[in-house]
Coordinates of C-alpha atoms and ligand atoms in Angstrom, one line a residue:
M149 CA 81.7 79.7 101.9
S150 CA 78.4 81.2 102.8
Q151 CA 77.9 84.7 101.6
L152 CA 80.0 87.3 103.4
L153 CA 78.4 90.7 104.0
L154 CA 81.0 92.8 105.7
P155 CA 80.2 96.0 107.6
Q156 CA 81.7 99.3 106.5
A157 CA 85.0 100.3 107.9
S158 CA 83.6 103.1 110.1
A159 CA 81.2 100.6 111.8
F160 CA 84.1 98.9 113.6
G161 CA 85.2 102.0 115.5
K162 CA 88.7 102.1 117.0
V163 CA 90.3 98.7 116.9
V164 CA 93.3 97.5 118.8
V165 CA 95.5 94.7 117.3
L166 CA 97.2 92.8 120.2
Y167 CA 100.4 91.3 119.1
G168 CA 104.0 90.4 120.3
G169 CA 103.5 89.3 123.8
T170 CA 106.1 87.4 125.8
S171 CA 105.7 83.8 124.8
A172 CA 108.1 81.6 122.9
E173 CA 106.1 82.6 119.8
R174 CA 106.7 86.3 120.1
E175 CA 108.5 86.7 116.8
V176 CA 105.8 84.9 114.9
S177 CA 103.1 87.1 116.6
L178 CA 105.0 90.3 115.7
N179 CA 104.8 89.2 112.0
S180 CA 101.2 88.0 112.2
G181 CA 100.1 91.1 114.0
K182 CA 101.7 93.5 111.6
A183 CA 100.0 91.6 108.7
V184 CA 96.6 91.8 110.3
Y185 CA 97.1 95.5 111.1
D186 CA 98.0 96.2 107.5
G187 CA 94.9 94.3 106.3
L188 CA 92.6 96.2 108.6
L189 CA 94.2 99.6 107.5
A190 CA 93.7 98.5 103.9
Y191 CA 90.0 98.2 104.5
G192 CA 90.0 101.7 106.1
I193 CA 89.6 100.6 109.7
D194 CA 90.9 102.8 112.5
A195 CA 93.4 100.1 113.7
H196 CA 96.2 100.5 116.3
L197 CA 99.0 98.1 117.2
L198 CA 99.6 97.2 120.9
D199 CA 102.6 95.1 121.8
T200 CA 101.5 93.3 125.0
G201 CA 105.1 92.3 125.6
K202 CA 106.2 95.9 125.9
E203 CA 103.4 97.9 127.3
D204 CA 101.3 97.8 130.4
V205 CA 98.4 96.0 128.7
I206 CA 95.6 96.7 131.2
S207 CA 96.2 100.5 131.4
A208 CA 96.8 100.7 127.6
L209 CA 93.5 98.9 127.0
R210 CA 91.6 100.9 129.7
D211 CA 92.9 104.3 128.4
G212 CA 92.7 103.5 124.7
D213 CA 88.9 103.7 124.3
Y214 CA 88.9 100.8 121.9
A215 CA 85.6 99.5 120.5
R216 CA 87.0 96.0 119.9
A217 CA 90.2 94.0 119.9
F218 CA 91.8 91.7 117.3
I219 CA 94.0 89.1 119.2
V220 CA 97.0 88.0 117.2
L221 CA 99.0 86.7 120.2
H222 CA 100.3 83.1 119.9
G223 CA 101.1 80.8 122.8
R224 CA 101.0 81.6 126.5
G225 CA 99.4 84.8 127.6
G226 CA 97.6 85.2 124.3
E227 CA 96.2 81.9 123.2
D228 CA 95.5 80.4 126.6
G229 CA 92.7 82.5 128.0
E230 CA 94.7 85.2 129.8
I231 CA 94.2 88.1 127.4
Q232 CA 90.7 86.9 126.8
S233 CA 89.9 87.2 130.5
I234 CA 91.3 90.7 130.7
L235 CA 89.3 91.8 127.6
H236 CA 86.2 90.2 129.0
Y237 CA 86.7 92.0 132.3
L238 CA 87.2 95.4 130.5
K239 CA 84.1 94.6 128.4
I240 CA 86.0 95.0 125.1
P241 CA 84.7 92.6 122.5
F242 CA 87.5 90.4 121.0
T243 CA 88.1 88.0 118.1
G244 CA 88.2 84.3 118.5
S245 CA 87.3 81.9 121.3
D246 CA 86.5 82.8 124.9
M247 CA 88.9 82.3 127.8
A248 CA 87.6 78.9 128.8
S249 CA 88.0 77.3 125.4
C250 CA 91.4 78.9 124.9
A251 CA 92.5 77.5 128.2
I252 CA 91.4 74.0 127.1
A253 CA 93.0 74.3 123.7
M254 CA 96.3 75.5 125.0
D255 CA 96.8 72.2 126.8
K256 CA 97.2 69.4 124.3
L257 CA 96.6 66.7 126.9
V258 CA 93.3 68.3 128.1
T259 CA 92.2 69.0 124.5
K260 CA 92.8 65.4 123.5
S261 CA 90.9 64.0 126.5
V262 CA 87.9 66.2 125.5
W263 CA 88.1 64.9 122.0
R264 CA 88.5 61.3 123.2
D265 CA 85.4 61.6 125.3
A266 CA 83.6 63.1 122.3
G267 CA 84.5 60.0 120.3
L268 CA 86.8 61.9 118.0
P269 CA 90.0 60.2 116.7
V270 CA 93.1 60.9 118.7
L271 CA 96.4 59.1 119.4
P272 CA 97.1 57.6 122.8
D273 CA 99.1 59.9 125.0
M274 CA 100.5 60.3 128.5
Q275 CA 102.2 63.0 130.7
V276 CA 105.8 62.1 131.2
Y277 CA 108.2 63.0 134.0
A278 CA 112.0 63.2 134.4
D279 CA 112.3 59.8 136.1
D280 CA 110.2 57.9 133.6
S281 CA 112.1 55.4 131.5
Y282 CA 112.1 55.0 127.7
E283 CA 110.9 51.4 128.1
S284 CA 107.9 52.2 130.3
I285 CA 106.7 55.0 128.0
A286 CA 107.2 52.9 124.9
Q287 CA 105.3 50.0 126.6
E288 CA 102.4 52.2 127.7
L289 CA 102.0 53.9 124.3
R290 CA 102.7 50.6 122.5
S291 CA 105.1 52.3 120.2
A292 CA 108.9 52.0 120.1
C293 CA 109.1 55.5 118.6
F294 CA 107.3 58.4 120.2
V295 CA 107.2 62.2 120.3
V296 CA 108.0 64.1 123.4
K297 CA 106.8 67.7 123.5
P298 CA 105.5 70.4 125.8
A299 CA 101.8 70.1 126.4
L300 CA 101.5 73.9 126.4
E301 CA 103.8 75.3 123.7
G302 CA 103.3 76.0 120.0
S303 CA 105.3 76.5 116.9
S304 CA 107.0 73.2 117.3
V305 CA 109.1 74.5 120.2
G306 CA 110.7 71.6 122.1
V307 CA 109.3 68.8 120.0
S308 CA 111.5 65.7 119.6
R309 CA 111.3 62.2 118.3
V310 CA 112.5 59.5 120.7
S311 CA 113.5 55.9 120.2
N312 CA 115.8 55.2 123.1
Q313 CA 116.6 56.2 126.7
Q314 CA 119.3 58.7 125.8
E315 CA 117.0 60.5 123.4
F316 CA 114.3 60.6 126.0
A317 CA 116.6 62.3 128.5
A318 CA 117.6 64.9 125.9
A319 CA 114.0 65.4 124.7
F320 CA 112.7 65.9 128.2
I321 CA 115.2 68.8 128.7
A322 CA 114.4 70.2 125.2
A323 CA 110.7 70.2 126.1
G324 CA 111.4 72.4 129.1
G325 CA 112.5 69.9 131.8
A326 CA 111.0 69.5 135.3
G327 CA 108.3 72.1 136.1
E328 CA 107.0 72.0 132.5
K329 CA 104.0 69.9 131.6
I330 CA 105.5 67.4 129.1
M331 CA 103.7 64.7 127.0
A332 CA 104.4 61.8 124.8
E333 CA 102.4 60.1 122.1
P334 CA 103.2 57.6 119.4
W335 CA 105.3 58.9 116.6
I336 CA 103.4 58.9 113.3
D337 CA 105.3 58.8 110.1
G338 CA 102.8 60.1 107.7
R339 CA 101.1 63.2 106.3
E340 CA 100.1 66.4 108.0
L341 CA 96.8 68.1 107.2
T342 CA 95.1 71.2 108.5
Y343 CA 91.6 72.7 108.3
T344 CA 90.7 76.3 109.1
V345 CA 87.4 77.0 110.8
L346 CA 85.9 80.4 110.0
G347 CA 82.6 81.1 111.6
E348 CA 80.5 78.0 110.7
D349 CA 82.5 77.2 107.7
V350 CA 85.5 74.9 107.2
L351 CA 87.9 76.3 104.6
P352 CA 89.7 74.0 102.1
S353 CA 92.3 71.5 103.4
I354 CA 96.0 72.0 103.3
E355 CA 98.7 69.4 103.3
I356 CA 102.1 70.4 104.7
I357 CA 105.2 68.7 103.3
A358 CA 108.4 69.6 105.1
S359 CA 111.5 69.0 102.9
G360 CA 113.6 65.9 103.3
S361 CA 116.1 67.7 105.6
H362 CA 113.5 68.1 108.4
V363 CA 112.5 65.1 110.5
F364 CA 109.1 66.7 111.0
Y365 CA 107.4 70.1 110.5
D366 CA 109.8 71.8 113.0
Y367 CA 110.2 75.5 113.7
E368 CA 112.6 76.0 110.9
A369 CA 110.4 74.3 108.4
K370 CA 107.4 76.4 109.7
Y371 CA 109.0 79.8 109.6
L372 CA 112.3 79.9 107.9
A373 CA 112.7 77.3 105.2
D374 CA 111.6 78.1 101.7
D375 CA 111.4 74.4 100.7
T376 CA 108.4 73.5 102.9
R377 CA 105.5 72.9 100.5
Y378 CA 101.8 73.6 101.1
L379 CA 99.2 71.9 99.0
C380 CA 95.8 73.5 99.0
P381 CA 93.5 71.7 98.7
A382 CA 95.3 68.6 100.0
P383 CA 95.4 65.8 97.4
I384 CA 93.2 63.4 99.3
E385 CA 90.0 61.5 98.4
A386 CA 86.8 63.5 98.6
A387 CA 85.3 61.0 101.1
L388 CA 88.2 61.4 103.5
D389 CA 88.2 65.1 103.1
G390 CA 84.5 65.2 103.9
A391 CA 85.0 63.1 107.1
L392 CA 88.0 65.2 108.2
R393 CA 86.2 68.4 107.6
E394 CA 83.3 67.3 109.7
D395 CA 85.5 66.1 112.5
A396 CA 87.5 69.3 112.4
L397 CA 84.4 71.4 113.0
A398 CA 83.2 68.9 115.7
A399 CA 86.6 69.1 117.4
F400 CA 86.6 72.9 117.4
L401 CA 83.1 73.0 118.9
A402 CA 83.9 70.2 121.4
V403 CA 86.5 72.5 123.1
G404 CA 84.0 75.4 123.0
G405 CA 85.8 77.2 120.1
S406 CA 84.1 80.1 118.3
G407 CA 85.0 82.6 115.5
W408 CA 88.1 81.1 113.9
G409 CA 90.8 78.5 114.5
R410 CA 92.8 75.8 112.9
V411 CA 92.6 72.1 113.5
D412 CA 95.6 69.9 112.7
Y413 CA 95.7 66.2 111.8
L414 CA 98.3 63.5 111.3
L415 CA 97.5 60.9 108.7
D416 CA 99.3 57.6 109.1
E417 CA 100.6 55.3 106.4
Q418 CA 97.3 53.3 106.5
G419 CA 95.4 56.4 105.8
Y420 CA 94.0 56.7 109.4
A421 CA 93.7 60.3 110.6
S422 CA 94.2 61.5 114.2
L423 CA 93.5 64.9 115.5
L424 CA 96.8 66.5 116.7
E425 CA 95.8 69.9 118.1
V426 CA 93.7 73.0 117.7
N427 CA 95.1 76.5 117.4
M428 CA 92.9 79.3 118.7
V429 CA 95.1 82.1 117.3
P430 CA 96.7 80.6 114.2
G431 CA 99.6 82.3 112.4
M432 CA 98.6 85.1 110.1
T433 CA 101.9 85.9 108.4
S434 CA 102.1 86.0 104.6
H435 CA 103.5 82.4 104.8
S436 CA 100.7 81.2 107.1
L437 CA 98.2 78.5 106.5
V438 CA 94.9 80.2 107.3
P439 CA 95.4 82.9 104.7
L440 CA 96.3 80.2 102.2
A441 CA 93.1 78.3 102.9
A442 CA 91.1 81.5 102.7
K443 CA 92.6 82.4 99.4
E444 CA 91.6 79.0 98.0
A445 CA 88.1 79.7 99.2
G446 CA 88.1 83.0 97.4
L447 CA 88.9 85.3 100.3
D448 CA 91.8 87.7 100.0
F449 CA 93.8 88.6 103.2
T450 CA 91.9 91.8 103.8
T451 CA 88.5 90.2 103.5
L452 CA 89.7 87.4 105.8
V453 CA 90.8 89.7 108.6
V454 CA 87.7 91.9 108.3
A455 CA 85.5 88.8 108.4
I456 CA 87.2 87.7 111.6
L457 CA 86.8 91.1 113.1
A458 CA 83.2 91.3 112.0
Q459 CA 82.5 88.3 114.3
T460 CA 82.9 90.7 117.3
M461 CA 79.9 92.8 116.2
Ligands
LIG501 N1 102.7 62.2 117.3 C1 103.5 62.8 116.4 N2 104.0 62.1 115.4 C2 104.8 62.7 114.4 N3 105.1 64.0 114.4 C3 104.5 64.7 115.3 C4 103.7 64.2 116.4 N4 103.4 65.2 117.2 C5 103.9 66.3 116.7 N5 104.6 66.1 115.6 C6 105.3 67.0 114.7 O1 105.7 68.2 115.5 C7 105.0 69.3 115.0 C8 104.6 70.2 116.1 O2 103.7 69.5 117.0 P1 102.3 70.0 117.5 O3 101.7 68.9 118.3 O4 101.5 70.4 116.3 O5 102.7 71.2 118.4 P2 102.9 72.8 118.2 O6 101.9 73.4 119.1 O7 104.3 73.1 118.6 O8 102.6 73.1 116.7 C9 103.9 68.8 114.2 O9 103.5 69.7 113.2 C10 104.5 67.5 113.6 O10 105.3 67.8 112.5
LIG502 MG1 101.1 72.3 115.5

């Protein structure tokens, strides 16, 4: 970490913490938002919570006389450029990436095409439709087993592993069905790694190991299970770590990211890494990955949230 010189609490003025929202990740955001709010209060900052799923956001922001906003909304409405465009219009500085890069990052197919064009390592993928057949997808992806997931959700909502026609039909419905943008990519049996970008730094790696009862890092493994293990730093070779770290920052910058975010990888059995997705407003609960990586880098939770907020100054 480069040296952090944080402003005094009073310099931040009145701060609104935007949390909750209406996406499928509302519950996670309520927890993340409360944790961020507590962290800002602990530093002495004049912080206020605003649940964007309950209140009339535009009037609340306009009437609140806020100096800056900390966005802790996950998923649609909060991580996709919508709240960023409202804040931009109201001239309230906010944490994290701007509306355009959030809109790109929200869509995994668009994100991966940007990365592919930038020469960064990604798995093949395709958009899938209700009348597609298992065979045609498996053939195009050159993989008998593939993942079907919504292109625009998070928190492992609607993610399935597919290896026959019946599973494809069920997975398509689970991913939201017709009207939803749904994607497929080869299923990778391997390891999951994640890197946090904070300013111009990349924090220590984390490996996520879901317990044997989970086919993958599903919603339950992410938020409910107490047997999911997080290894920080990840036990990988220094040369691989160096390459992944460099690509994580390049991937973040390629979609126009700024401030903070988290870049996820899948590592296959041959040790070949593919970029999976980028999260522009990663989880900030006590169980979350970004606070864990920060801690390994020597930043406690309060310092982390104040450092993110300081990027708005
Ligand atoms: N191609 C894949 N191969 C194997 N597992 C996958 C694949 N894509 C996603 N997963 C699993 O599903 C989880 C959620 O998928 P991800 O693409 O990260 O979407 P989300 O935005 O819901 O986190 C991942 O953490 C991983 O465990
Ligand atoms: Mg993910």
